[in-house]
């Protein structure tokens, strides 16, 4: 038995810790000048050829927004945002009407998505995943439309939906997140430019995973997309969103609204892999991700589950929530969030139990490294009507290094004596003992950290669709590189 | 330092109150407690002291007896409507105890340092400022190094009339001193009044204190209480905070673990019925390394009662090897009862052990079934289990007469008197 | 061979090992015995590269390589395996995955190609069945919720898969009932090989009835006080450690 004498750690480029999605696409863009007033909203609406009712709705939202103040209760700190310095509309320039097919889409755009690992040409795609690609303010392509149409599923940009399915949009838009809901939701309602729309009719199981890839490219613009997903009685849909942006020194605002509606016995699974540009190692630049996501289990036995893997953004402020209105409805929230360098995240969920026998599960795994600051903020509310409601919450934090912080703020409001709720939280660091054990088994320190972190996140990754679980794993590993040392 | 200087200090405190006003539900720390009820019952001048200067309250011996804790062998300091009653008190010789009113005259500097408003105090609010401005009396106790108070010191607070009793206590234990303090709050009559107490506890290195706070005021009474504890190296603090009475009560308990090796254990029970509202806010601040904290609060809510628990644990940067565990469990007995809980962890350091848990639930159906299978009626089985649930907190009360007294007060509220008797024997 | 010279080790400013000299040739099994607190576990951990200890003086060489200059994982790649006295739980990390990651890192370091998943699983299944571990055991988190005996068995299982050239067993017999002890001993005996050295750190001679050592060393107060053949273990069992102290003290 002879063993190699030269024993070196596996070579590994730490340069790989750079944000891989940080490139800029050189493309001609049409961008509205910075600033926000009623005229800007009228122009956005006109450019999109919207009906009168939608313009009125936007204007009402805008007027309401002007009366509101930015929320300040979260554990995130940032300089004041000048909302008049942001451009509210930016689109790749195109000739005449929008592209009829992918062949008409600017090759530079296709290239951008390919570089991000999201080929839009159907033959190259992951089988069984339909994609809507949103570039800055507009949707540039939606794949597998025809195949979905056969099943009766509508999957298109929300602009198209306004044009082609106005009744559905008018019925559901703002019915989960009203324009008065909060500061950012009001702003989004006033200026949203695009986003995805999904309608799955009664009894239909959507034949493939649906996904939207959001890309911020232009500078000085905000991204305000609006997503609306409706699963009619007994329908099922699994939807995934991914997000990236170029590395820039300035902060950019992303204020999206996502509304989910699940009718009787419908199920919606919504997964997010959020990798917006997080800023550099000194905390310069990065996306402000101020997002309102809410699902309404409107029907009996409906189920909505949110799974999120959050590694990007300079600041994250989001609480994907479930209103459990229908009896026997189920809400789930599975989250992995990583903050490193100077990233800040205040994230969690709200489970509002209104119906009888409603159940909710919360599993939140927070990892904080460097100067990262992370808060779990969750609400479990059980109304007087929520007979036999149940919740189980598990919130664990893992700290890496002595400059980071992790906070847990669970709000529990129970008004029904038959309800049960359990909340558990723990905070720990990666144990020296665990690291030594792995290293003694021959696993280099960086890999050992990844291994332990992945074990820590396993309950959440198990909830992701297979392909994306692998992606999430990889993303976490890349994000963690250099975080330990 | 003169009385005039104290007057100036009180004036400043009053100004701070006027700027801040009473807390409102818009403030995060008061989200679930609306003080509108106090205004409605006591009016805008809710702060008006219950007893005008120089008027001496009095209670009959039988009335006092009825409110006493039977068989408790303790030193006693009595306050009626916020005024110290020397004639009714029984204090040991040779310890440094003075009512605040005497201190203001004899040692104004010490009184001034006690009444100084510190806005950085955790959960600071207008009530503390008002207390500094208007505190009529209180107990000031200093235990010298290495002294052990041989019996518990029972501080009896009895409310007999409308208006507010602003009471300010200060208890300091020097190095390795030991004491057991019982603050008992009760009252007679139907007059709507308010108790507004601030108790500051300072524990020097190696000192140990047990502190029990038993609030069983009249249903028409309101209660705002504060306990601020600072702990030096290797000191120990164990407390029970029990809320059984008052229409609305709020207790803010803050502990600063300021010296390595300091440890605290906070226990609490809110067991309320009717339309009562009981709010407990606690803050445990791990400011330095190697401190330990334990917290265990339980709530039993019947009728239209509402319980609020907010427990915050902060572990500062550099406070390595901190060890904290917190739990809060609640039982709702009625379809109209409500509980709002918010256990918080704020951690700025990776070398810590921290966990918390919170539950709200009903009685375990398997346990209920088990008891019924042994022949208990469902109602009896519920009583037994409710008793067991609440008693987890009360069982660690010492000495036995105190435990018996509090258990009795708690369970006679929920059960028929004779059932309670039986269960407690 | 393993060659330790004048090894002085301290932790928290206190000296624990005070000049260890020890040679363990290839192919031999040595037992290191001693009372509680004598420094046995420290020695095992220092050889494996635990960083909680400070090596004040001395050297540890394994087949000529300076172990003290290597990180813990480099030592593992050089063939050093420590069966932990208290195996660590790593929630959520699959038992087999840990082994595969460790084995492949070693192969990469040696310039070998990584084992493919099929070959690896075949190897793992075979070794698991030999040590009497159920299949579902493999898919569980590393030591997560294992009983004391399962953890110890898992250590031996990992050892048979990783095939170390220097195996150090730290109190592997503690907490095992007689049946489990037999299974563990069989696992270790199968690994006896002219190209492999085995070090058993133990308090009792019970394990040595099942794994018969070539040499027994007695470690007291941070130094090897006496060495001998397997009969020394029996003598210690009968007469206790104080006898050694008296003997050495008198010498």
PDB file of C-alpha atoms in Angstrom, chain A residues 1-10 432-447 451-456 458, chain C residues 45 49-51 63 71-74 76-78 80-82 84 88-93 97-98 102 105 108-110 143 155 158 165:
ATOM      1  CA  UNK A   1       0.000   0.000   0.000  1.00  0.00           C
ATOM      2  CA  UNK A   2       1.615   3.226  -1.024  1.00  0.00           C
ATOM      3  CA  UNK A   3       0.004   6.549  -0.674  1.00  0.00           C
ATOM      4  CA  UNK A   4       0.737   9.741  -2.480  1.00  0.00           C
ATOM      5  CA  UNK A   5       3.175  11.803  -0.517  1.00  0.00           C
ATOM      6  CA  UNK A   6       1.922  15.158  -1.726  1.00  0.00           C
ATOM      7  CA  UNK A   7      -1.260  15.852   0.086  1.00  0.00           C
ATOM      8  CA  UNK A   8      -2.862  19.152  -0.679  1.00  0.00           C
ATOM      9  CA  UNK A   9      -6.347  20.392  -0.173  1.00  0.00           C
ATOM     10  CA  UNK A  10      -8.437  20.102  -3.306  1.00  0.00           C
ATOM     11  CA  UNK A 432     -16.228  22.663  16.156  1.00  0.00           C
ATOM     12  CA  UNK A 433     -16.869  19.029  17.008  1.00  0.00           C
ATOM     13  CA  UNK A 434     -18.924  18.505  13.857  1.00  0.00           C
ATOM     14  CA  UNK A 435     -16.268  20.146  11.714  1.00  0.00           C
ATOM     15  CA  UNK A 436     -13.474  18.083  13.224  1.00  0.00           C
ATOM     16  CA  UNK A 437     -15.470  14.896  12.775  1.00  0.00           C
ATOM     17  CA  UNK A 438     -15.977  15.605   9.076  1.00  0.00           C
ATOM     18  CA  UNK A 439     -12.364  16.617   8.572  1.00  0.00           C
ATOM     19  CA  UNK A 440     -11.188  13.478  10.325  1.00  0.00           C
ATOM     20  CA  UNK A 441     -13.174  11.582   7.732  1.00  0.00           C
ATOM     21  CA  UNK A 442     -11.195  13.385   5.052  1.00  0.00           C
ATOM     22  CA  UNK A 443     -13.589  16.170   4.109  1.00  0.00           C
ATOM     23  CA  UNK A 444     -11.918  19.580   3.665  1.00  0.00           C
ATOM     24  CA  UNK A 445     -13.195  22.356   5.912  1.00  0.00           C
ATOM     25  CA  UNK A 446     -15.135  24.305   3.248  1.00  0.00           C
ATOM     26  CA  UNK A 447     -16.870  21.148   2.095  1.00  0.00           C
ATOM     27  CA  UNK A 451     -22.255  19.525   4.213  1.00  0.00           C
ATOM     28  CA  UNK A 452     -23.408  20.659   7.628  1.00  0.00           C
ATOM     29  CA  UNK A 453     -25.338  23.625   6.241  1.00  0.00           C
ATOM     30  CA  UNK A 454     -27.057  21.412   3.698  1.00  0.00           C
ATOM     31  CA  UNK A 455     -28.018  19.014   6.440  1.00  0.00           C
ATOM     32  CA  UNK A 456     -29.406  21.967   8.365  1.00  0.00           C
ATOM     33  CA  UNK A 458     -32.619  19.554   4.316  1.00  0.00           C
TER      34      UNK A 458
ATOM     35  CA  UNK C  45      -7.035  13.403  19.283  1.00  0.00           C
ATOM     36  CA  UNK C  49      -5.254  16.709  14.354  1.00  0.00           C
ATOM     37  CA  UNK C  50      -7.733  18.213  16.736  1.00  0.00           C
ATOM     38  CA  UNK C  51      -6.974  21.915  17.134  1.00  0.00           C
ATOM     39  CA  UNK C  63       5.499   6.553   7.651  1.00  0.00           C
ATOM     40  CA  UNK C  71      -4.522  19.625   8.774  1.00  0.00           C
ATOM     41  CA  UNK C  72      -7.012  17.092  10.088  1.00  0.00           C
ATOM     42  CA  UNK C  73      -8.256  16.225   6.615  1.00  0.00           C
ATOM     43  CA  UNK C  74      -4.725  15.863   5.231  1.00  0.00           C
ATOM     44  CA  UNK C  76      -7.185  11.482   7.053  1.00  0.00           C
ATOM     45  CA  UNK C  77      -5.938  11.358   3.457  1.00  0.00           C
ATOM     46  CA  UNK C  78      -2.609  10.057   4.760  1.00  0.00           C
ATOM     47  CA  UNK C  80      -5.204   8.239   9.781  1.00  0.00           C
ATOM     48  CA  UNK C  81      -8.619   7.272  11.141  1.00  0.00           C
ATOM     49  CA  UNK C  82      -9.967   8.105  14.589  1.00  0.00           C
ATOM     50  CA  UNK C  84     -14.369   8.775  18.246  1.00  0.00           C
ATOM     51  CA  UNK C  88     -20.793  13.502  16.756  1.00  0.00           C
ATOM     52  CA  UNK C  89     -24.346  13.929  15.492  1.00  0.00           C
ATOM     53  CA  UNK C  90     -24.741  15.905  12.276  1.00  0.00           C
ATOM     54  CA  UNK C  91     -28.475  16.325  11.644  1.00  0.00           C
ATOM     55  CA  UNK C  92     -29.711  16.120   8.081  1.00  0.00           C
ATOM     56  CA  UNK C  93     -26.408  14.862   6.659  1.00  0.00           C
ATOM     57  CA  UNK C  97     -22.989  10.853   1.834  1.00  0.00           C
ATOM     58  CA  UNK C  98     -20.468  11.746   4.512  1.00  0.00           C
ATOM     59  CA  UNK C 102     -14.586  11.694   2.644  1.00  0.00           C
ATOM     60  CA  UNK C 105     -11.696  13.738  -1.224  1.00  0.00           C
ATOM     61  CA  UNK C 108      -8.669  13.208  -5.297  1.00  0.00           C
ATOM     62  CA  UNK C 109      -5.784  14.053  -2.998  1.00  0.00           C
ATOM     63  CA  UNK C 110      -4.081  10.858  -4.071  1.00  0.00           C
ATOM     64  CA  UNK C 143     -25.335   9.487  14.190  1.00  0.00           C
ATOM     65  CA  UNK C 155     -17.544   4.236  13.659  1.00  0.00           C
ATOM     66  CA  UNK C 158     -16.857   3.908   8.552  1.00  0.00           C
ATOM     67  CA  UNK C 165      -3.545   2.556   7.363  1.00  0.00           C
TER      68      UNK C 165
END
